[in-house]
GROMACS .gro file of C-alpha atoms in nm:
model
  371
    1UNK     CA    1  20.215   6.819  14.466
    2UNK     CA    2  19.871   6.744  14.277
    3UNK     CA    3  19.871   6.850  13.930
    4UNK     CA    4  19.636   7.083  13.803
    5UNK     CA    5  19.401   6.886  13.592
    6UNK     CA    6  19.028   6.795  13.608
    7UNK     CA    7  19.088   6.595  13.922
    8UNK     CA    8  19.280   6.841  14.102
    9UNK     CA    9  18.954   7.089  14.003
   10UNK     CA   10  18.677   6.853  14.148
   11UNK     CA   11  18.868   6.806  14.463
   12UNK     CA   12  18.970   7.185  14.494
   13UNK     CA   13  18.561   7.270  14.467
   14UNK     CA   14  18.476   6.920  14.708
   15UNK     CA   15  18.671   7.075  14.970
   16UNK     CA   16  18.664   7.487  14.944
   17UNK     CA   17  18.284   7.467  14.782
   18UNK     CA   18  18.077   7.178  14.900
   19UNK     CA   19  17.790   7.357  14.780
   20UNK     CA   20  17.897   7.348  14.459
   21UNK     CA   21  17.941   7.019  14.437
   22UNK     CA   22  17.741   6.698  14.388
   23UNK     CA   23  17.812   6.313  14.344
   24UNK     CA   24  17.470   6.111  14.218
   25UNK     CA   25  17.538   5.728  14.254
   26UNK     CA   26  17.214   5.641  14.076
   27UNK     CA   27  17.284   5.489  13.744
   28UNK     CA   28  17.191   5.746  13.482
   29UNK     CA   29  17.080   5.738  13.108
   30UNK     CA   30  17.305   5.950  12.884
   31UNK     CA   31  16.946   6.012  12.677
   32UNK     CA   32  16.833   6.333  12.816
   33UNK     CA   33  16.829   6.238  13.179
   34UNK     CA   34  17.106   6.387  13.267
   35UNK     CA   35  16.997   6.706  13.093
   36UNK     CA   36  16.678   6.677  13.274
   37UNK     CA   37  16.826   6.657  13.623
   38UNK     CA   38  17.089   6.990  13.522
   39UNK     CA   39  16.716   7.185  13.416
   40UNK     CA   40  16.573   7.064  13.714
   41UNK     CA   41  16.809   7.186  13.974
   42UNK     CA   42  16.846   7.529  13.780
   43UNK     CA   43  16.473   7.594  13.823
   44UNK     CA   44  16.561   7.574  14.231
   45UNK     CA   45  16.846   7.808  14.165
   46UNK     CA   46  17.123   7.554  14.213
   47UNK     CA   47  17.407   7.489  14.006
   48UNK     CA   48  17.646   7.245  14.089
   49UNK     CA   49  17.937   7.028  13.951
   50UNK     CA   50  17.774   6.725  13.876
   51UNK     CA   51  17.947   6.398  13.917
   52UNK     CA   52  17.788   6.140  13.777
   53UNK     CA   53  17.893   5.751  13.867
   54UNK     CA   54  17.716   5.557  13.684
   55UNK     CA   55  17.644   5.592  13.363
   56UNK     CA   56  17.431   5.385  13.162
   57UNK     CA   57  17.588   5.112  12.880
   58UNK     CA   58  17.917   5.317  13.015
   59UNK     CA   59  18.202   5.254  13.255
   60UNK     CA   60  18.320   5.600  13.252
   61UNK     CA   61  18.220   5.847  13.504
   62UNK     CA   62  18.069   6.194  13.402
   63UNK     CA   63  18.092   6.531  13.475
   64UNK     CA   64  17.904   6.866  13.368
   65UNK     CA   65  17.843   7.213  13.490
   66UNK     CA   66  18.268   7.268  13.530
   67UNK     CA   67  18.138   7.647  13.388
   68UNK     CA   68  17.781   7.734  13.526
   69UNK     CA   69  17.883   8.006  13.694
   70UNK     CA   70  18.176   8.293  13.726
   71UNK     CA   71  18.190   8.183  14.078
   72UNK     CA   72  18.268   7.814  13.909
   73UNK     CA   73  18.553   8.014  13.686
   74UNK     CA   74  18.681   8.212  14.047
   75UNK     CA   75  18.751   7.901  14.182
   76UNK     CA   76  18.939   7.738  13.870
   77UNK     CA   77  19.128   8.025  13.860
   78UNK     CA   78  19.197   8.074  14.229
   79UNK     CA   79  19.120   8.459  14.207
   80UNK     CA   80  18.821   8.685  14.360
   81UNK     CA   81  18.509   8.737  14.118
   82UNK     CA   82  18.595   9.056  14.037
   83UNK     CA   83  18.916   8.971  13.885
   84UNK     CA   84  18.829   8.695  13.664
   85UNK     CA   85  18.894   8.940  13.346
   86UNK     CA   86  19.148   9.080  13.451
   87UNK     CA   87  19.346   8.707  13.484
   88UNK     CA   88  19.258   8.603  13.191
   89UNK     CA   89  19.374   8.926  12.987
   90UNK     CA   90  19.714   8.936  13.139
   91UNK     CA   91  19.715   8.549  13.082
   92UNK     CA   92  19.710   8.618  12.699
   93UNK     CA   93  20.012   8.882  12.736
   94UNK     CA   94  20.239   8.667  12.990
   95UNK     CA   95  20.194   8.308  12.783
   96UNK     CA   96  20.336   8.029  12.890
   97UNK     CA   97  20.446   7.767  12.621
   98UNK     CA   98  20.391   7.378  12.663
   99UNK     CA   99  20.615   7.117  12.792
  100UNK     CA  100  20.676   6.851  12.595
  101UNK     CA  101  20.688   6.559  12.808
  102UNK     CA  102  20.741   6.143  12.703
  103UNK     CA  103  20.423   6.030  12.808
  104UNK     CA  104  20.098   6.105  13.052
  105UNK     CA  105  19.786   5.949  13.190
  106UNK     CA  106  19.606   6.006  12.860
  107UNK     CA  107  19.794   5.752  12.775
  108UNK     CA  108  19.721   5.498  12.981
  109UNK     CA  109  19.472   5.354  12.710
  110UNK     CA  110  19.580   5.303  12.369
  111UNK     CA  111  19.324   5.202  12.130
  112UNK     CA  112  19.340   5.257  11.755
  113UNK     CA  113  19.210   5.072  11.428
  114UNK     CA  114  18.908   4.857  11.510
  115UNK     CA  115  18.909   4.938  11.864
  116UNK     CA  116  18.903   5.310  11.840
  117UNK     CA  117  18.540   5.293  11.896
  118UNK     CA  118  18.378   5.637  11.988
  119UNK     CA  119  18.041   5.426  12.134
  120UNK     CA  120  18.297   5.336  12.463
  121UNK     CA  121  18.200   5.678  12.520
  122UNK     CA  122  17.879   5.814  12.716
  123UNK     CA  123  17.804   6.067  12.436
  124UNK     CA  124  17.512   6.286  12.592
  125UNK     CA  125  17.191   6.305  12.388
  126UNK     CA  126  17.084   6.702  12.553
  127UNK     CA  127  16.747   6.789  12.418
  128UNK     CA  128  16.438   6.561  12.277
  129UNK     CA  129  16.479   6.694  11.896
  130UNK     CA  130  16.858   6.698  11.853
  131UNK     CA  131  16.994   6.511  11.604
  132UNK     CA  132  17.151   6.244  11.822
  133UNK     CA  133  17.429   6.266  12.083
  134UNK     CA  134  17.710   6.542  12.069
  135UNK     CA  135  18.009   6.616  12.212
  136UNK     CA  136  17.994   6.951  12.337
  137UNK     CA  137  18.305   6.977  12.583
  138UNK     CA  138  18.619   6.856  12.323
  139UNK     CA  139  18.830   7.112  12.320
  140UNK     CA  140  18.989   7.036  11.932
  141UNK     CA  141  19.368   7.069  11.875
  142UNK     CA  142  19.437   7.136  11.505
  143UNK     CA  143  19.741   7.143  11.295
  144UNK     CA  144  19.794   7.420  10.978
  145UNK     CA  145  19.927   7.206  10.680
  146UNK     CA  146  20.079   7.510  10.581
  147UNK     CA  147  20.254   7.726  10.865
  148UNK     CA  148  20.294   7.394  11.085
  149UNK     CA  149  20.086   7.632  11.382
  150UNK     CA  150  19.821   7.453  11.626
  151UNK     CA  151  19.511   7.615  11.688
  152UNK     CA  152  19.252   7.511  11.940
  153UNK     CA  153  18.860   7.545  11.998
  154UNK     CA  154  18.511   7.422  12.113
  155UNK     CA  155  18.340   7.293  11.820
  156UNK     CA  156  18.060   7.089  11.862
  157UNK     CA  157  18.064   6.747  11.738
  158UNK     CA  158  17.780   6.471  11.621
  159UNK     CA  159  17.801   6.138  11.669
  160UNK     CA  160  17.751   5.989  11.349
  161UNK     CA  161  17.885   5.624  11.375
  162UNK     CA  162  18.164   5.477  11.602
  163UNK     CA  163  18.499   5.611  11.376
  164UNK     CA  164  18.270   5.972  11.215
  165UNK     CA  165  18.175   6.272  11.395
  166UNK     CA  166  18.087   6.630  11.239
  167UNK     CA  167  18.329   6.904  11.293
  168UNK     CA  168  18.027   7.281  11.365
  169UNK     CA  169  18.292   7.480  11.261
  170UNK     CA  170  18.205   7.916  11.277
  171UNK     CA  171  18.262   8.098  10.962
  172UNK     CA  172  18.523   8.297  11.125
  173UNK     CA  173  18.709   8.083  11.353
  174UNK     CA  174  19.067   8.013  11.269
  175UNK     CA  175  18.998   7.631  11.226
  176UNK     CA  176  18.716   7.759  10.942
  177UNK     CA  177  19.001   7.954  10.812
  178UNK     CA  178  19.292   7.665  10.808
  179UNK     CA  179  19.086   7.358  10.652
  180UNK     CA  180  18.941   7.595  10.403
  181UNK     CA  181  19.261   7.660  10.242
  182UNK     CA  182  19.293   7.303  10.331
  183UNK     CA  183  19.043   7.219  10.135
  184UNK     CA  184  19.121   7.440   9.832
  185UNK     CA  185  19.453   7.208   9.814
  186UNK     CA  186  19.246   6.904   9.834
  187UNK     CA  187  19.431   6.795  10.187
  188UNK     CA  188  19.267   6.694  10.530
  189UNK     CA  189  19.352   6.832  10.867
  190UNK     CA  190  19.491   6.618  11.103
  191UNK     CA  191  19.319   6.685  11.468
  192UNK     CA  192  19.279   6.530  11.796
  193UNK     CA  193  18.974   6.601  12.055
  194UNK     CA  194  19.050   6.681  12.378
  195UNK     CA  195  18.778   6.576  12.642
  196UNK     CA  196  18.838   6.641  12.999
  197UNK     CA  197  19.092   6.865  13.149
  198UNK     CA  198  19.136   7.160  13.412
  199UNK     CA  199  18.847   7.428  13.335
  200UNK     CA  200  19.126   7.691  13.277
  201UNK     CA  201  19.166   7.484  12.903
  202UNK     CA  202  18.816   7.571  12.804
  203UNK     CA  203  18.858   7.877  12.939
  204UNK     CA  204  19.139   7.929  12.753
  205UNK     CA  205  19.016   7.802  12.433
  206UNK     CA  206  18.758   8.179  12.367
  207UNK     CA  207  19.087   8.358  12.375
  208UNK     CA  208  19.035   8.617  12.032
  209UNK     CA  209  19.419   8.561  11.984
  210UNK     CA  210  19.595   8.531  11.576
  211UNK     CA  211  19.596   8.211  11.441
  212UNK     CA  212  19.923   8.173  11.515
  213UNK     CA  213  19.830   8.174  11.930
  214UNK     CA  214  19.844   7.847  12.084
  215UNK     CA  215  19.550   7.829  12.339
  216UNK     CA  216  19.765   7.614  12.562
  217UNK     CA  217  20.018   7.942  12.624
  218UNK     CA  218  19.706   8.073  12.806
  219UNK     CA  219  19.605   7.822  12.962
  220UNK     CA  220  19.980   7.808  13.090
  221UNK     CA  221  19.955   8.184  13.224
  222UNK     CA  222  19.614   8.075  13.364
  223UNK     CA  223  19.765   7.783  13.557
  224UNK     CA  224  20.090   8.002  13.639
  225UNK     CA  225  20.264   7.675  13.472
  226UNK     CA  226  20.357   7.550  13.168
  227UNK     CA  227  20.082   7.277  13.036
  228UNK     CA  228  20.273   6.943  12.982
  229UNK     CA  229  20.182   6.794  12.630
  230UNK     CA  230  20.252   6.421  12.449
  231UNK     CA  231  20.243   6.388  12.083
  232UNK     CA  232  19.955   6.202  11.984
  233UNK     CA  233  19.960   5.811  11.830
  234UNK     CA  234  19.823   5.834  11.469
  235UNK     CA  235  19.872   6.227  11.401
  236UNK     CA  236  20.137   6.532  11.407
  237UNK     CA  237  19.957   6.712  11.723
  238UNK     CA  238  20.075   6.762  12.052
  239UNK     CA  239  19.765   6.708  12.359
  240UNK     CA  240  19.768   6.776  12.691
  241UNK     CA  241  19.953   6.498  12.885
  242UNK     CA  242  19.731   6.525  13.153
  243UNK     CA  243  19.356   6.471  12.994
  244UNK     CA  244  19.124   6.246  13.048
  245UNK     CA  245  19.010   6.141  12.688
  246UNK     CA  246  19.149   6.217  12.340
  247UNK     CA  247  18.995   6.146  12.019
  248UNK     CA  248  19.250   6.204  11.729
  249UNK     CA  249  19.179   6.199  11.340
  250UNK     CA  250  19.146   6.389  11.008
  251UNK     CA  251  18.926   6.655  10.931
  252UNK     CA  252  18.799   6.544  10.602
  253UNK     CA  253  18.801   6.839  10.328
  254UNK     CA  254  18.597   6.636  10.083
  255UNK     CA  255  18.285   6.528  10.298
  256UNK     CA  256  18.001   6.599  10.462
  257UNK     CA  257  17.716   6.559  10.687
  258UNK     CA  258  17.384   6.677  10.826
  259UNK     CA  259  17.486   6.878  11.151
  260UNK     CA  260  17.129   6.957  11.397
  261UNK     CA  261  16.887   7.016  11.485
  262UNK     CA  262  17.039   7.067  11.828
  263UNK     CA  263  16.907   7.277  12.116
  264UNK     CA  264  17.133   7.586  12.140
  265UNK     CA  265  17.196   7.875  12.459
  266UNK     CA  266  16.918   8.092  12.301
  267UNK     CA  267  16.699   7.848  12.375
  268UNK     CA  268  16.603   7.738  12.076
  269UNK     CA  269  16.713   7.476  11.825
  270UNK     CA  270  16.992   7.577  11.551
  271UNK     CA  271  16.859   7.436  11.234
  272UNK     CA  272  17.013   7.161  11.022
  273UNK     CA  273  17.292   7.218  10.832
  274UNK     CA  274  17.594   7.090  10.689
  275UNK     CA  275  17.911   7.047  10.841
  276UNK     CA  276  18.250   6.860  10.809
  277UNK     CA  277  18.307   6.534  10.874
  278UNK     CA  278  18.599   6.400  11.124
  279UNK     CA  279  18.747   6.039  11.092
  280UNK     CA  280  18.851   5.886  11.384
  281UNK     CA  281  19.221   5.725  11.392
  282UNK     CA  282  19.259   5.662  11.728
  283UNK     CA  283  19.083   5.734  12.094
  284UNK     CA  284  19.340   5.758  12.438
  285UNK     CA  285  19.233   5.789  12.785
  286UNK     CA  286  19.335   5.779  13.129
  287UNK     CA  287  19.233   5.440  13.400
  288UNK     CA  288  18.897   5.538  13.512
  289UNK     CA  289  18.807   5.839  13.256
  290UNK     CA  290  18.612   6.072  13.317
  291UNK     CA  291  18.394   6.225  13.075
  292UNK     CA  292  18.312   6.588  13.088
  293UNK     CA  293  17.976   6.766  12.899
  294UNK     CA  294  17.837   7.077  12.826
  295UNK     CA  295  17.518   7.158  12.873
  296UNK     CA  296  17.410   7.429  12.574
  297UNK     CA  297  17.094   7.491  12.709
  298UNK     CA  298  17.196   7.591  13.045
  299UNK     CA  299  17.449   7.885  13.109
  300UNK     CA  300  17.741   7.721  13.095
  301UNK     CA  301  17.818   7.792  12.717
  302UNK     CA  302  17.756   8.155  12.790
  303UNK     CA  303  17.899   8.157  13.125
  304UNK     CA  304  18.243   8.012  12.879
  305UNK     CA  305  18.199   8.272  12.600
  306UNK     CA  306  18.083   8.559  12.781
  307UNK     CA  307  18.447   8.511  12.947
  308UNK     CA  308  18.666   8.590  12.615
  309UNK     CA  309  18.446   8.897  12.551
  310UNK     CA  310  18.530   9.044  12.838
  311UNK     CA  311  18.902   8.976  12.828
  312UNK     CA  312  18.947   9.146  12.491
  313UNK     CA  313  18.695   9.383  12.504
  314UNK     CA  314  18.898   9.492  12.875
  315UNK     CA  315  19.202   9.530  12.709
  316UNK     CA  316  19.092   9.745  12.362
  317UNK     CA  317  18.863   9.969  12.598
  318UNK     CA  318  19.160  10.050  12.822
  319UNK     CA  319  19.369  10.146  12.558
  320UNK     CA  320  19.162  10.382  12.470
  321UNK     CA  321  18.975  10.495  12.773
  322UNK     CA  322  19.230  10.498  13.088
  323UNK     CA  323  18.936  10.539  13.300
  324UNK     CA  324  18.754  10.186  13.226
  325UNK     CA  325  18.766   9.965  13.541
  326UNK     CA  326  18.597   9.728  13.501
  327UNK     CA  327  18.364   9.503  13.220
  328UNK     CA  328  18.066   9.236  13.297
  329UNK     CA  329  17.918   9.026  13.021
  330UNK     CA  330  17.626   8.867  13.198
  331UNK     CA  331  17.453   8.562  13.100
  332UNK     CA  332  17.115   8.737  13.078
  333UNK     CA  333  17.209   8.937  12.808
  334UNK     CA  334  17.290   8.640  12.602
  335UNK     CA  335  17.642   8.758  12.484
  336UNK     CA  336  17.450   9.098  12.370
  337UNK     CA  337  17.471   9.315  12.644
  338UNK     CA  338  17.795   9.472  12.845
  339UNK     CA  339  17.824   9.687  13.119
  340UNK     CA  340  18.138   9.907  13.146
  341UNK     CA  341  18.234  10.068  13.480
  342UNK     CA  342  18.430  10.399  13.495
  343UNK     CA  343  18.562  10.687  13.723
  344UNK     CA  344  18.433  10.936  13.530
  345UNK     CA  345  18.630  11.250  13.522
  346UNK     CA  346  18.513  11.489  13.208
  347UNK     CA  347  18.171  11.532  13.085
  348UNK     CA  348  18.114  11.305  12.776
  349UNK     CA  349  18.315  11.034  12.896
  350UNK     CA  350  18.048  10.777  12.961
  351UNK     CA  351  17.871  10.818  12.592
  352UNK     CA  352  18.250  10.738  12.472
  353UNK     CA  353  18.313  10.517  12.663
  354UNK     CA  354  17.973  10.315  12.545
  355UNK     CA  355  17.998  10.336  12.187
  356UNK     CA  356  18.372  10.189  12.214
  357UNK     CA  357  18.219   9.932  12.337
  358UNK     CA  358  18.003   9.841  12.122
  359UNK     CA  359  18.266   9.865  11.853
  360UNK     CA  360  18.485   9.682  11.971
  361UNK     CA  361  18.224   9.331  11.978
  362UNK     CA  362  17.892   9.221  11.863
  363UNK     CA  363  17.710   9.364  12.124
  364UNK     CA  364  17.342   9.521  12.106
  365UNK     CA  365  17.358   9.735  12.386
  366UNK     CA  366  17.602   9.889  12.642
  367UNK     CA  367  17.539  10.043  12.979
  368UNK     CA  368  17.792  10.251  13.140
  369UNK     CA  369  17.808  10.290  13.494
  370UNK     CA  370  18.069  10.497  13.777
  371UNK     CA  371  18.227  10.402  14.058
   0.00000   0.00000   0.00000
């Protein structure tokens, strides 16, 4: 039986969703072609996984638009449209923990010290005025110095020279929160980037779980099976054993860099800033990697975070309107906007059942609709 990993995902949409799907053989530049060709096919109102085999200065393959649409996230999770929040809510109850395992194709390439070089990697450069290339997919597996818990999330990263990336960490995400207090005891935070995997691991990654959640329980209860991890080579965190590229090393407490400009899902470019700085111990992959991007400036990235609203947002509105049946977050709203569907029995119910929703995220507006 096939494992359920990146390559068991392309092959699932090849064969139930040819539409979906689409090899280019021409050699590519990593410089905003491939960008180009995503915006392109968009504007005709196509949006396919894109499997790119030639990539160039690269060996590695390359793959983007894993989460341009729900349908995309339907057939990652083998469930109807509809039910996509639904699976992933009862995914965060019924967690499934990791398997440790000896060893795994991500380890089929070792390469630390001098030849831990992150330029073996087709880095995308998205937009004409971002900063440089970024890593946008790497899913980034961190350990707390202090309660020993790992923590995962998408943070994008900069490519600042071949062992230094930055670390766009959110004010309020848990890995803000843990090097931090890091950072007040003068340590680092040992990390490893994971690049490439089964979609259900980014999906699984915009759980709004406690710090002390591993996002690889849910992507267990998304797979239905436990995630088999291997410890990493140069630092105290377990990865999936199954990846296609891992980038371990240190958050650094004590340094900095310039993070952006860099074309964002609003459609316009964050501004510079500063951000934390990630040294590079080590980089594993699998024969044949494949490297997966995301493409902020398409819908992906909302397509991704729109899908952790409406797990948690699902859950708090049912527990304290029965009648909720279902929630959409759609990507035209730009994370703002939420519909809520009810069977509305009582008079008053729908005005309830709106302003709990917009209390219980950071949405602008909410429209209720019946049955």
């Amino acid at each position: 039986m096939m494992k359920k990993d990146l390559r068991y995902f392309l092959k699932t949409v090849e064969d139930r969703a040819p539409e979906l799907f689409l090899r280019i053989k021409k050699e590519v530049s990593p410089k905003w072609e491939i960008s180009s060709i995503q915006k392109r096919l968009e504007k005709e109102g196509r949006l396919p996984i894109l499997v790119f085999e030639k990539v160039e200065g690269h060996d590695m393959r390359m793959v983007t638009n894993l989460f341009a649409t729900k349908r995309h996230l339907a057939l990652a999770l083998e469930t109807p449209l509809e039910d996509i929040p639904i699976r992933f809510a009862e995914a965060q109850k019924n967690r499934i923990k990791p398997k440790v395992v000896k060893s795994g194709p991500v380890k089929n390439v070792v390469l630390k010290g001098d030849k831990a070089d992150l330029r073996k990697l087709p880095i995308v450069t998205h937009c004409e005025k971002d900063a440089g290339p970024y890593i946008t997919s790497g899913v980034m597996i961190i350990r707390d110095p202090v309660s020993g818990h790992l923590n995962a999330g998408i943070y994008r990263n900069r490519y600042i020279s071949p062992k230094r990336l930055t670390v766009n960490l959110a004010p309020l995400c848990h890995a803000s929160e843990i090097t931090l207090q890091a950072e007040n005891r003068k340590e680092d935070v040992e990390a490893a980037i994971v690049i490439g995997h089964h979609p259900t691991m980014g999906m699984a990654s915009q759980e709004r779980g406690q710090l002390s959640d591993l996002e690889l329980e849910t992507m267990g209860g998304l797979l239905n099976e436990a995630v088999e991890v291997v410890p990493c080579e140069t630092v105290d965190v377990l990865i999936p054993a199954d990846a296609e590229i891992v980038i371990e090393g240190k958050i650094k407490t004590d340094s900095w860099e310039v993070d952006g400009p860099f074309g964002d899902y609003w459609l316009y470019y964050a501004p510079p800033k500063r951000a934390r700085v990630f040294e590079v111990t080590a980089v594993t992959h699998r024969f044949d990697a494949i490297f997966h991007d995301i493409f902020n400036v398409g819908p992906e990235h909302l397509v991704l975070f729109s899908l952790g609203m409406e797990a948690v947002v699902l859950s708090q509105l049912r527990q304290l309107i029965p009648q909720v049946k279902a929630i959409h977050v759609p990507v035209s709203g730009s994370s703002n906007l939420v519909y809520v569907q009810i069977r509305k029995d009582m008079e008053g119910l729908g005005v309830n059942a709106a302003l709990a929703a917009l209390g219980a995220y950071r949405f602008k507006c909410a429209i209720v609709v019946d049955e």
